[in-house]
Every structure is written in structure tokens, then in C-alpha cells.
Amino acid sequence: MLQLLFRFAVGGTMVTLFAFLADLLKPKSFAGLFGAAPSVALATLGLTIYTDGKSYAALEARSMIVGAFGFFLYACGCSYVMMRFKVPAIAVTTSMLSIWLTFSVGVWLLFLR
Amino acid sequence: MQVRVSLDFSAFGRTRWYEYVVRFLFGGAITVMAGLLAKHFGPAFGGLFLAFPAIFPASATLVEKHEREKKQRAGIFHTDRGLQAAAVDAAGAAMGSAGLVIFAFTIWKLPPTWHAPAVLLCATAGWLLTSFALWRIRKDH
């Protein structure tokens, strides 16, 4: 339980720091880079290396490559739909999470399981 | 066209404290979730969620809201500017996610003899350089 709380605190802090930095940066297209900052990964992998070792973290990192490709598809899709169809950001960014999920879990089922 | 990266400290006034609390909670929750998924289903499955766009919906929605409010303060009430800003933010995130691929690849391939801080530092540098390079290429062409 204590370890979970620690993970929660470290993850939340990393995400907030990167978000804070993104808010300060201009132009918006550059600040957007920080929307895909490795904040959760830094928190998780840092703790994983210490608790479970480098080999375990390397396995997670290999799968993260697939998740990152999914993120790329997701972000491209969100940008296109918002620009082209004028749908509110909250609707687009939440509904398009299904693209990330389908791609990432699909690739995991086919090649990594 | 030359585009300069700068810091805009007026953003302090636009972002409310609870907007950071929301991001903190989302960030903490996804970090815990990624850890639990790795424990229950193995690192190959849990690792996927290290690149889950958990806080992107909140960030893009705030970008849209802040830009819309900025226009409203200027007396412009019917505008797509907020949505356009969110779309640009998403395009930036797409380039950042290409950097995430390099980040993950670096951690996967670096020798196990390296110390954890050195591994994470190299991977983060890889993310930043790749993302920045892609952003510059897109701006210049």
C-alpha cells in the first residue's frame, strides 16, 4: 500500500511538472510536445528499475514502443478531427482513446503476448 | 519563417490551481494503474500503458478553454480559435510521441550495467532531441 501511494505521488508530481512547463512555453505547437512527455514512464520505470531490476524495466520499455506508436496515431487523429470537423476537444480526445487502446492491445495480442 | 520558443509567464494567471490538481490525480492514477497492470498481466502488457495518453484529454481541453476565454476577453465570442489551438497542441503531441518511441527504445536497448539515473537521463535526452528536431523540421518546411 505504501509503495502504491509512493507511485501515485511520484507519478502525479512528474505529470504536474511537465504540464506546468507546457503551460509556460510558447508557441503552442512546441508546448504540445510536452503533451507526450515521458512523465508517467519516468516515474514508473525509475521505480521499476529499483524494485524489479533493469531486465524487467527493459521488457516494459519494449512494450512502451508500441504504446508510443499508438499515441502517435491517437494524436494525429485528434488533431485532424478537431481541425477538420470542429468537434469539441473533450469529445474528440476522450473518444479517440479507443484508437490507442485498439492499436496497442491489438499489437500486444498479435506479437508481444 | 523563424519561430522562437519562449516562456509566457502570464500563463500563471490563466491556469487555476485545481487544474493542476486534476493533472496530479490523473498522473498519479495512471502511474499506479501501469504498475498494477504490469504486476497482474506481466511487464509486456503493463508497458503499453507507459505511453497511455492519460492526461492529454485534460490538457487539450484546457488549451481550448484558455484560448476561447482569451478571445472572449478581447470581445470575440464566435470563434474556432480555441479548437484550432487544441488541434495545434495535438499536432505537437504527435511529434512528442515520436520522441517517446526513442525514449522507450533507449531504455530497452541500453546495457543492464548502466545505472538507472544514467539510463533515464539518456532516454529523456533522446525524447527531447527527437521531439525538438521534428518540431523544427515541421516549422522550417
XYZ file of C-alpha atoms in Angstrom:
254
model
C 0.000 0.000 0.000
C 2.821 2.370 0.895
C 4.520 1.578 -2.413
C 1.289 2.369 -4.310
C 0.971 5.706 -2.524
C 4.590 6.461 -3.355
C 3.988 5.586 -7.027
C 0.898 7.816 -7.008
C 2.834 10.755 -5.548
C 5.830 10.391 -7.882
C 3.648 9.929 -10.982
C 1.375 12.844 -10.091
C 4.345 15.113 -9.433
C 6.104 14.245 -12.711
C 2.922 14.790 -14.737
C 2.215 18.113 -12.995
C 5.781 19.352 -13.557
C 5.672 18.602 -17.287
C 2.175 20.161 -17.534
C 3.430 23.263 -15.727
C 6.307 23.563 -18.182
C 3.975 23.093 -21.156
C 1.702 25.877 -19.869
C 4.619 28.317 -19.790
C 6.006 27.531 -23.237
C 5.177 29.323 -26.447
C 4.321 28.677 -29.293
C 1.534 26.172 -28.653
C 2.827 23.652 -31.214
C 6.092 23.457 -29.221
C 4.279 23.278 -25.878
C 2.281 20.413 -27.390
C 5.439 18.267 -27.428
C 5.097 18.116 -23.643
C 1.614 16.608 -24.002
C 3.526 13.444 -24.902
C 6.300 13.860 -22.344
C 7.532 10.629 -20.736
C 6.267 11.729 -17.315
C 4.442 8.514 -16.334
C 7.225 6.419 -17.864
C 9.945 8.256 -15.942
C 8.097 7.739 -12.669
C 7.208 4.098 -13.350
C 10.444 2.917 -14.948
C 12.568 4.698 -12.357
C 10.767 2.834 -9.568
C 10.676 -0.422 -11.548
C 14.443 -0.457 -12.116
C 14.988 -0.172 -8.365
C 12.332 -2.693 -7.310
C 12.336 -5.292 -10.123
C 15.596 -4.741 -11.975
C 16.730 -3.474 -15.348
C 15.611 -6.544 -17.345
C 12.008 -6.185 -16.120
C 12.075 -2.458 -16.983
C 13.511 -3.275 -20.426
C 10.522 -5.554 -21.116
C 8.150 -2.748 -20.136
C 10.087 -0.329 -22.344
C 9.807 -2.672 -25.336
C 6.007 -2.636 -24.999
C 6.074 1.094 -24.434
C 7.351 1.467 -28.019
C 4.030 0.014 -29.202
C 2.105 2.330 -26.859
C 4.058 5.307 -28.213
C 3.152 4.397 -31.807
C -0.459 4.197 -30.603
C -0.086 7.649 -29.047
C 1.206 8.966 -32.392
C -1.852 7.643 -34.242
C -4.129 8.981 -31.496
C -2.607 12.500 -31.518
C -2.622 12.710 -35.342
C -6.282 11.620 -35.337
C -7.239 14.153 -32.659
C -5.503 16.992 -34.490
C -7.143 16.090 -37.811
C -10.683 15.726 -36.423
C -10.534 18.953 -34.380
C -9.165 20.947 -37.301
C -11.403 19.412 -39.972
C -14.746 18.789 -38.229
C -14.746 21.396 -35.412
C -15.735 18.873 -32.735
C -15.068 19.999 -29.110
C -11.688 18.898 -27.754
C -13.103 16.950 -24.799
C -15.298 14.798 -27.089
C -12.506 14.130 -29.593
C -9.696 13.435 -27.138
C -11.720 11.047 -24.980
C -13.486 9.129 -27.763
C -10.244 8.714 -29.738
C -8.633 6.910 -26.781
C -10.292 3.836 -28.310
C -7.816 4.149 -31.220
C -4.879 3.981 -28.819
C -6.426 1.055 -26.952
C -7.310 -0.913 -30.099
C -3.888 -0.411 -31.684
C -1.804 -1.052 -28.568
C -3.714 -4.062 -27.254
C -4.060 -5.399 -30.804
C -0.295 -5.330 -31.410
C 0.301 -6.819 -27.942
C -2.113 -9.685 -28.685
C -0.549 -10.351 -32.091
C 3.160 -10.007 -31.362
C 4.081 -9.496 -27.712
C 1.899 -11.830 -25.667
C 9.758 31.826 -41.125
C 11.734 31.953 -37.875
C 9.751 30.756 -34.842
C 11.190 31.428 -31.398
C 10.498 29.318 -28.346
C 9.828 31.459 -25.278
C 8.332 31.377 -21.806
C 4.970 33.074 -21.248
C 4.630 33.797 -17.515
C 1.143 35.257 -17.975
C 0.042 31.598 -18.148
C 0.258 31.590 -14.335
C -2.869 33.743 -14.203
C -4.811 31.649 -16.708
C -4.283 28.261 -15.077
C -6.294 27.617 -11.897
C -4.820 25.600 -9.027
C -7.469 22.877 -9.383
C -6.408 22.311 -12.993
C -3.013 21.194 -11.689
C -4.728 19.071 -9.021
C -6.689 17.275 -11.785
C -3.458 16.569 -13.679
C -1.754 15.387 -10.481
C -4.605 12.961 -9.763
C -4.715 11.648 -13.356
C -0.919 11.303 -13.438
C -0.824 9.508 -10.095
C -3.690 7.214 -11.080
C -2.177 6.146 -14.407
C 1.220 5.518 -12.778
C -0.410 3.247 -10.182
C -2.524 1.583 -12.884
C 0.533 0.887 -15.079
C 2.293 -0.690 -12.096
C -0.705 -2.849 -11.162
C -1.269 -3.987 -14.753
C 2.397 -4.981 -15.036
C 2.133 -6.996 -11.790
C -1.071 -8.809 -12.825
C -0.602 -9.281 -16.571
C 3.179 -9.045 -16.893
C 5.549 -6.261 -17.956
C 4.835 -6.762 -21.665
C 1.215 -5.668 -21.118
C 1.827 -3.091 -18.386
C 4.489 -1.408 -20.503
C 1.894 -0.380 -23.087
C 0.365 1.966 -20.509
C 3.602 3.877 -20.012
C 2.629 5.663 -23.232
C -1.104 5.915 -22.491
C -2.343 9.439 -23.312
C -3.948 9.734 -19.879
C -3.625 13.447 -19.288
C -3.759 14.587 -22.907
C -7.588 14.973 -22.943
C -7.401 17.247 -19.883
C -4.515 19.264 -21.359
C -6.124 19.733 -24.783
C -9.438 20.722 -23.198
C -7.681 23.337 -21.046
C -5.794 24.709 -24.066
C -9.112 25.084 -25.910
C -10.779 26.725 -22.886
C -7.936 29.172 -22.202
C -7.725 30.268 -25.852
C -11.525 30.725 -26.046
C -11.517 32.785 -22.820
C -8.663 34.909 -24.162
C -10.708 35.736 -27.278
C -13.812 36.431 -25.194
C -11.872 38.911 -23.074
C -10.967 40.629 -26.349
C -14.685 40.809 -27.234
C -14.643 37.973 -29.796
C -17.373 35.470 -28.900
C -17.847 33.337 -32.017
C -14.502 31.833 -32.898
C -12.887 28.470 -33.600
C -9.587 29.713 -32.229
C -9.805 27.548 -29.103
C -10.334 24.424 -31.176
C -7.530 25.373 -33.544
C -5.174 25.839 -30.575
C -6.146 22.386 -29.264
C -5.552 20.890 -32.743
C -2.093 22.504 -32.888
C -1.407 21.179 -29.380
C -2.355 17.676 -30.584
C -0.034 18.014 -33.593
C 2.754 18.892 -31.147
C 1.866 15.841 -29.059
C 2.150 13.668 -32.183
C 5.769 14.840 -32.576
C 6.343 14.313 -28.855
C 5.038 10.760 -29.173
C 7.614 10.057 -31.903
C 10.153 11.123 -29.272
C 8.510 8.665 -26.863
C 9.394 5.837 -29.259
C 13.071 6.850 -28.997
C 12.744 7.174 -25.194
C 11.406 3.632 -24.864
C 13.862 2.201 -27.409
C 16.786 3.721 -25.475
C 15.693 2.114 -22.192
C 15.061 -1.204 -23.923
C 18.478 -1.319 -25.617
C 20.877 0.311 -23.156
C 23.139 -2.206 -21.382
C 21.835 -3.503 -17.998
C 25.153 -2.491 -16.433
C 24.231 1.198 -16.694
C 22.928 2.936 -13.581
C 19.204 3.829 -13.502
C 19.666 7.631 -13.433
C 22.043 7.473 -16.434
C 19.568 5.309 -18.384
C 16.637 7.630 -17.659
C 18.713 10.734 -18.426
C 19.851 9.357 -21.816
C 16.308 8.297 -22.681
C 14.857 11.690 -21.721
C 17.530 13.460 -23.765
C 16.584 11.209 -26.689
C 12.912 12.147 -26.290
C 13.673 15.868 -26.130
C 16.117 15.931 -29.057
C 13.874 13.844 -31.320
C 10.753 15.852 -30.495
C 12.546 19.163 -30.914
C 14.149 18.089 -34.210
C 10.781 17.011 -35.640
C 9.174 20.246 -34.465
C 11.932 22.306 -36.129
C 11.710 20.331 -39.378
C 7.942 20.858 -39.486
C 8.286 24.585 -38.771
C 11.014 25.076 -41.377
C 9.199 23.294 -44.201
